[in-house]
Amino acid sequence: MFLHNKRISNQFRIILLILIIGCFVGCGAQKKNLSQIEDNDGIIVGFSQIGAESAWRTCNTRSVQDAAAERGVQLVYDNAEQKQENQIKALRSFIAYQVDVIVFVPIVKDGWDNVLQEARDAGIPVLVTDRKIDVEDQSLYAGFIGTDSLKEGRNAGLFVLDKFKDSCEQFDKTEEHINIVELYGTEGSSVALGRAEGFREVLDPHPEFRILYSKSGDFLRSRGYELAVEFLEMHEDIDVIYSHNDGMTLGAIEAMEEKGLVPGTDIVIITIDAQQAAIDALRDGKVNCVIECNPKTGPEIIQLAERLAAGETIPRLQYVHEEVFYETDDLSLIEPRGY
Ligand code: GYE
């Protein structure tokens, strides 16, 4: 296939990588760990990761790295430190280096058309993972594997609907709304957009519910804490916190407890990711519903990358299996989460 016709020896590619990264390092690009590449016959995958903003993210990175090592795939890993421009730089260095496949987690859904056109012109297939992208020409990437954020949002909405069904039945008499606060993920990311849309899709037909406050905490625990301090100052009548990830939830719980509130009792909490700390909080009654977002996608990602490197086509859209953990479940059955 075209990859093998143009494929240059790994030794030459190592020299090329050193030269390319060397010129980037001069302008402040992150230092690359050049020992990532040995001279063997494994395919070479350029992996652009968002950063290390949450336990979920570090687990996702580890899963891809472990799977690559397991399969003898050579991974050129780049941590974009939460900046899209760093991801675009990394993709351009992967193209210049002529990796066999590019795998990337798009921090936001827009702004990828040009660099993906460059990858296509270079004959390098691209696998998008975790978060989705919006591009004019869908053929600019080979496929997507990751989370179904719309379904996660819907599951959160359905839990709230069920949790407050009695209050809803009394609404005509009491006129009392169920007040919701939303800790929103990274602005412009497909996962935050999907989680917000799915949640509203379920609750909008029910006027008893109203979202009093929705702000981006960027999936960061520290921002979850800061926003919780703010909304607890602003509102006395909060019934529900809907948080787009566990990191922000843990920050909000800290703020609530500092204020003498009992999380999970005074305010119902729904959170997404299902990292160990969230499952522990569920067991402690501090959280009422944990929606799993599976970060351990490394094996599937590497398998798809190998198929692309062999010139195969892959499914356009692949969602990973995810569960919902409810406060009423037998929580002793939940396996250790590993993140
Ligand atoms: O929910 C959050 C991480 O993109 C699904 O990003 C991922 C999200 C996840 O920072 O913890």
Coordinates of C-alpha atoms and ligand atoms in Angstrom, one line a residue:
M1 CA 0.0 0.0 0.0
F2 CA 1.0 3.6 -0.3
L3 CA 2.5 3.5 3.2
H4 CA 5.0 0.9 2.3
N5 CA 5.9 2.5 -1.0
K6 CA 6.7 5.7 0.8
R7 CA 8.0 4.1 3.9
I8 CA 11.5 5.2 4.7
S9 CA 13.8 3.2 7.0
N10 CA 13.3 3.7 10.7
Q11 CA 16.9 4.8 11.1
F12 CA 16.3 7.6 8.7
R13 CA 13.1 8.5 10.4
I14 CA 14.8 8.7 13.8
I15 CA 17.3 11.1 12.4
L16 CA 14.5 13.1 10.8
L17 CA 12.6 13.2 14.1
I18 CA 15.6 14.5 15.9
L19 CA 16.1 17.2 13.3
I20 CA 12.4 18.2 13.3
I21 CA 12.0 18.2 17.1
G22 CA 15.3 19.9 17.4
C23 CA 14.0 22.9 15.4
F24 CA 10.7 22.9 17.4
V25 CA 12.5 22.8 20.7
G26 CA 14.2 26.1 19.7
C27 CA 10.8 27.8 19.6
G28 CA 9.5 26.6 22.9
A29 CA 7.9 23.3 21.8
Q30 CA 8.0 20.7 24.5
K31 CA 11.1 18.6 24.7
K32 CA 10.3 15.3 23.1
N33 CA 11.5 12.1 24.7
L34 CA 13.5 11.0 21.7
S35 CA 14.1 7.6 23.4
Q36 CA 10.5 6.9 22.4
I37 CA 11.7 5.6 19.1
E38 CA 13.9 2.6 18.7
D39 CA 15.1 1.0 15.5
N40 CA 12.6 -1.8 15.1
D41 CA 9.9 -2.8 12.7
G42 CA 6.9 -1.7 14.8
I43 CA 4.6 0.8 13.2
I44 CA 5.1 4.4 14.4
V45 CA 2.0 6.2 15.8
G46 CA 2.0 9.9 16.6
F47 CA -0.3 10.3 19.7
S48 CA -1.4 13.9 20.6
Q49 CA -3.0 13.9 24.0
I50 CA -4.8 17.0 25.6
G51 CA -2.8 17.1 28.8
A52 CA -3.2 15.7 32.4
E53 CA -6.2 17.7 33.7
S54 CA -7.9 14.8 35.4
A55 CA -7.5 11.3 36.7
W56 CA -9.5 10.2 33.7
R57 CA -7.0 11.8 31.3
T58 CA -3.9 10.3 32.9
C59 CA -5.5 6.8 32.9
N60 CA -6.4 7.3 29.2
T61 CA -2.8 8.2 28.4
R62 CA -1.5 5.2 30.4
S63 CA -3.9 2.9 28.6
V64 CA -2.7 3.9 25.2
Q65 CA 1.0 3.8 26.2
D66 CA 0.6 0.3 27.8
A67 CA -1.3 -1.0 24.8
A68 CA 1.3 0.3 22.3
A69 CA 4.1 -1.3 24.4
E70 CA 2.2 -4.5 24.5
R71 CA 1.9 -4.6 20.7
G72 CA 5.4 -3.4 19.9
V73 CA 3.9 -0.2 18.4
Q74 CA 6.2 2.8 18.6
L75 CA 4.4 5.7 20.1
V76 CA 5.5 9.3 19.7
Y77 CA 3.5 10.9 22.6
D78 CA 2.8 14.6 22.9
N79 CA 1.2 16.3 25.9
A80 CA -0.5 19.5 24.6
E81 CA -0.9 20.9 28.1
Q82 CA -4.5 21.9 27.4
K83 CA -3.7 24.0 24.3
Q84 CA -5.1 23.4 20.8
E85 CA -2.1 25.2 19.2
N86 CA 0.2 22.7 20.8
Q87 CA -1.8 19.8 19.4
I88 CA -1.7 21.4 15.9
K89 CA 2.1 21.8 16.3
A90 CA 2.4 18.1 17.3
L91 CA 0.3 16.9 14.4
R92 CA 2.5 18.9 12.0
S93 CA 5.7 17.3 13.5
F94 CA 4.1 13.9 13.2
I95 CA 3.4 14.7 9.5
A96 CA 6.9 15.9 8.9
Y97 CA 8.3 12.8 10.6
Q98 CA 6.0 10.7 8.4
V99 CA 4.5 8.5 11.2
D100 CA 2.4 5.7 9.9
V101 CA -0.8 6.8 11.8
I102 CA -1.9 9.8 13.8
V103 CA -4.1 9.3 16.8
F104 CA -5.4 12.4 18.6
V105 CA -7.8 13.6 21.3
P106 CA -9.2 16.9 20.0
I107 CA -9.4 19.3 23.0
V108 CA -12.2 21.2 21.2
K109 CA -14.3 20.2 18.2
D110 CA -13.5 23.0 15.8
G111 CA -10.3 24.2 14.1
W112 CA -8.8 21.0 12.7
D113 CA -9.6 21.2 9.0
N114 CA -6.2 22.6 7.8
V115 CA -3.9 20.3 9.7
L116 CA -6.0 17.2 8.8
Q117 CA -5.8 18.2 5.2
E118 CA -2.0 18.3 5.5
A119 CA -2.1 14.8 7.1
R120 CA -4.2 13.6 4.2
D121 CA -1.9 15.2 1.6
A122 CA 1.0 13.4 3.4
G123 CA -0.9 10.1 3.1
I124 CA -1.2 9.6 6.9
P125 CA -4.5 8.2 8.2
V126 CA -5.9 9.9 11.3
L127 CA -7.9 8.3 14.2
V128 CA -9.9 10.6 16.4
T129 CA -10.4 9.4 20.0
D130 CA -12.3 10.4 23.1
R131 CA -13.7 13.7 21.9
K132 CA -15.3 14.4 18.4
I133 CA -14.4 17.0 15.8
D134 CA -16.5 19.0 13.3
V135 CA -14.8 19.2 9.9
E136 CA -16.2 20.3 6.5
D137 CA -14.9 17.1 4.9
Q138 CA -15.6 14.0 7.0
S139 CA -13.1 12.0 4.9
L140 CA -10.3 14.0 6.6
Y141 CA -10.2 11.4 9.3
A142 CA -10.6 7.6 9.2
G143 CA -12.9 7.1 12.2
F144 CA -13.7 7.9 15.9
I145 CA -13.6 5.7 19.0
G146 CA -14.6 7.2 22.3
T147 CA -17.4 8.1 24.7
D148 CA -21.1 8.8 23.8
S149 CA -21.4 12.1 25.7
L150 CA -25.0 12.7 24.6
K151 CA -26.0 9.4 26.2
E152 CA -24.1 10.3 29.3
G153 CA -26.1 13.6 29.5
R154 CA -29.4 11.8 28.9
N155 CA -28.6 9.2 31.7
A156 CA -27.9 12.1 34.1
G157 CA -31.2 13.7 33.1
L158 CA -33.2 10.4 33.6
F159 CA -31.7 10.0 37.0
V160 CA -32.8 13.5 38.1
L161 CA -36.3 12.9 36.7
D162 CA -36.6 9.7 38.7
K163 CA -35.0 11.1 41.8
F164 CA -37.5 14.0 41.9
K165 CA -40.6 12.3 40.6
D166 CA -42.6 12.9 43.8
S167 CA -41.7 16.6 43.8
C168 CA -42.8 16.8 40.1
E169 CA -46.2 15.3 41.0
Q170 CA -46.7 18.0 43.7
F171 CA -45.4 20.8 41.4
D172 CA -48.9 22.1 40.4
K173 CA -49.7 22.7 44.1
T174 CA -46.4 23.7 45.5
E175 CA -45.1 25.7 42.4
E176 CA -41.7 24.7 43.9
H177 CA -39.0 24.3 41.2
I178 CA -36.2 21.8 41.4
N179 CA -33.1 24.0 41.1
I180 CA -30.1 22.7 39.2
V181 CA -26.5 23.9 39.1
E182 CA -24.3 22.6 36.2
L183 CA -20.5 22.3 36.4
Y184 CA -19.7 22.4 32.7
G185 CA -16.6 20.9 31.1
T186 CA -14.2 22.5 28.7
E187 CA -15.9 25.1 26.5
G188 CA -16.2 24.0 22.9
S189 CA -15.3 20.3 23.7
S190 CA -17.7 17.8 22.1
V191 CA -18.0 16.0 25.5
A192 CA -19.2 19.1 27.4
L193 CA -21.6 20.0 24.5
G194 CA -23.0 16.4 24.4
R195 CA -23.4 16.1 28.2
A196 CA -25.2 19.5 28.4
E197 CA -27.4 18.7 25.4
G198 CA -28.4 15.2 26.5
F199 CA -29.2 16.5 30.0
R200 CA -31.4 19.3 28.6
E201 CA -33.1 17.0 26.1
V202 CA -34.5 14.9 29.0
L203 CA -35.4 17.8 31.4
D204 CA -36.6 20.6 29.1
P205 CA -40.1 19.0 28.7
H206 CA -40.4 19.2 32.5
P207 CA -40.9 22.9 33.6
E208 CA -40.5 21.8 37.3
F209 CA -36.7 21.7 36.6
R210 CA -34.7 24.9 36.1
I211 CA -30.9 25.3 35.7
L212 CA -30.0 28.3 37.9
Y213 CA -26.2 28.3 37.1
S214 CA -24.0 26.8 34.5
K215 CA -20.3 27.6 34.2
S216 CA -17.2 25.9 32.8
G217 CA -14.8 24.4 35.3
D218 CA -12.6 23.1 32.5
F219 CA -12.8 19.6 34.0
L220 CA -10.4 20.8 36.8
R221 CA -10.9 20.0 40.5
S222 CA -9.6 23.4 41.5
R223 CA -12.1 25.2 39.3
G224 CA -14.9 22.9 40.6
Y225 CA -14.1 24.1 44.1
E226 CA -14.0 27.8 43.0
L227 CA -17.3 27.6 41.1
A228 CA -19.0 25.8 44.0
V229 CA -17.9 28.6 46.5
E230 CA -19.4 31.1 44.0
F231 CA -22.8 29.3 43.4
L232 CA -23.2 28.4 47.1
E233 CA -22.8 32.2 47.9
M234 CA -25.3 33.1 45.1
H235 CA -28.0 30.5 45.7
E236 CA -29.5 29.1 48.9
D237 CA -32.1 26.8 47.2
I238 CA -30.0 24.4 45.1
D239 CA -31.4 20.9 44.8
V240 CA -29.0 19.3 42.3
I241 CA -25.4 19.6 41.1
Y242 CA -24.8 18.1 37.7
S243 CA -21.1 17.9 37.1
H244 CA -19.5 17.0 33.8
N245 CA -16.6 15.2 35.5
D246 CA -15.5 13.7 38.9
G247 CA -12.6 16.1 39.3
M248 CA -14.9 19.1 39.4
T249 CA -17.4 17.2 41.6
L250 CA -14.7 16.5 44.2
G251 CA -13.8 20.2 44.3
A252 CA -17.5 21.1 44.8
I253 CA -17.9 18.5 47.6
E254 CA -14.9 20.1 49.4
A255 CA -16.6 23.6 49.1
M256 CA -20.0 22.2 50.3
E257 CA -18.4 20.5 53.4
E258 CA -16.5 23.7 54.3
K259 CA -19.9 25.4 54.3
G260 CA -21.4 22.8 56.6
L261 CA -23.6 21.2 53.8
V262 CA -24.0 17.5 53.5
P263 CA -23.3 16.4 49.9
G264 CA -25.6 13.8 48.5
T265 CA -28.2 14.7 51.1
D266 CA -28.6 18.5 51.2
I267 CA -27.8 18.6 47.5
V268 CA -28.2 15.6 45.1
I269 CA -25.0 15.1 43.0
I270 CA -24.6 13.5 39.6
T271 CA -21.1 13.1 38.2
I272 CA -19.4 11.6 35.2
D273 CA -16.2 9.6 34.7
A274 CA -16.5 7.0 37.6
Q275 CA -12.9 7.4 38.9
Q276 CA -12.3 5.5 42.2
A277 CA -12.8 8.7 44.3
A278 CA -16.3 9.1 42.9
I279 CA -17.2 5.5 43.5
D280 CA -15.9 6.0 47.1
A281 CA -18.1 9.1 47.4
L282 CA -21.1 7.1 46.1
R283 CA -20.4 4.5 48.8
D284 CA -20.2 7.2 51.4
G285 CA -23.5 8.7 50.2
K286 CA -21.8 12.0 49.1
V287 CA -22.8 11.4 45.5
N288 CA -26.1 9.9 44.2
C289 CA -25.3 8.8 40.7
V290 CA -22.0 8.1 38.9
I291 CA -22.0 7.8 35.1
E292 CA -19.1 5.9 33.7
C293 CA -16.9 7.3 31.0
N294 CA -14.4 4.7 30.1
P295 CA -10.8 5.9 29.7
K296 CA -9.3 2.4 29.2
T297 CA -9.5 2.5 25.4
G298 CA -5.8 1.9 24.7
P299 CA -6.1 -1.6 23.3
E300 CA -8.9 -0.7 20.9
I301 CA -7.1 2.4 19.8
I302 CA -3.9 0.6 19.0
Q303 CA -5.7 -2.2 17.3
L304 CA -7.4 0.4 15.0
A305 CA -4.1 2.2 14.4
E306 CA -2.5 -1.1 13.3
R307 CA -5.4 -1.7 10.9
L308 CA -5.0 1.8 9.4
A309 CA -1.3 1.2 9.1
A310 CA -2.0 -2.0 7.1
G311 CA -4.2 0.1 4.8
E312 CA -7.5 -1.3 6.1
T313 CA -10.7 0.8 6.6
I314 CA -12.1 1.0 10.1
P315 CA -15.6 1.8 11.5
R316 CA -16.4 5.5 11.3
L317 CA -17.9 5.6 14.8
Q318 CA -17.2 3.3 17.7
Y319 CA -18.6 4.0 21.2
V320 CA -16.9 2.3 24.2
H321 CA -19.0 0.3 26.7
E322 CA -20.1 2.5 29.7
E323 CA -22.3 1.8 32.8
V324 CA -24.2 3.9 35.3
F325 CA -23.8 3.4 39.0
Y326 CA -26.7 4.4 41.2
E327 CA -26.9 5.0 45.0
T328 CA -29.4 2.1 45.2
D329 CA -27.1 -0.5 43.5
D330 CA -25.1 -3.1 45.4
L331 CA -22.0 -1.0 45.4
S332 CA -19.8 -3.8 46.8
L333 CA -19.9 -5.4 43.3
I334 CA -18.0 -2.5 41.7
E335 CA -14.5 -3.6 40.8
P336 CA -11.6 -1.3 41.7
R337 CA -11.5 1.4 39.0
G338 CA -7.7 1.8 38.5
Y339 CA -7.9 5.6 38.2
Ligands
GYE1 O1 -14.8 13.3 31.4 C1 -12.7 14.4 31.9 C2 -11.5 14.7 31.1 O2 -12.8 13.9 27.3 C3 -14.3 12.3 28.3 O3 -12.0 14.9 29.8 C4 -13.0 13.2 28.5 C5 -13.2 14.1 29.7 C6 -13.5 13.5 31.0 O4 -10.8 15.7 31.6 O5 -12.4 13.9 33.2

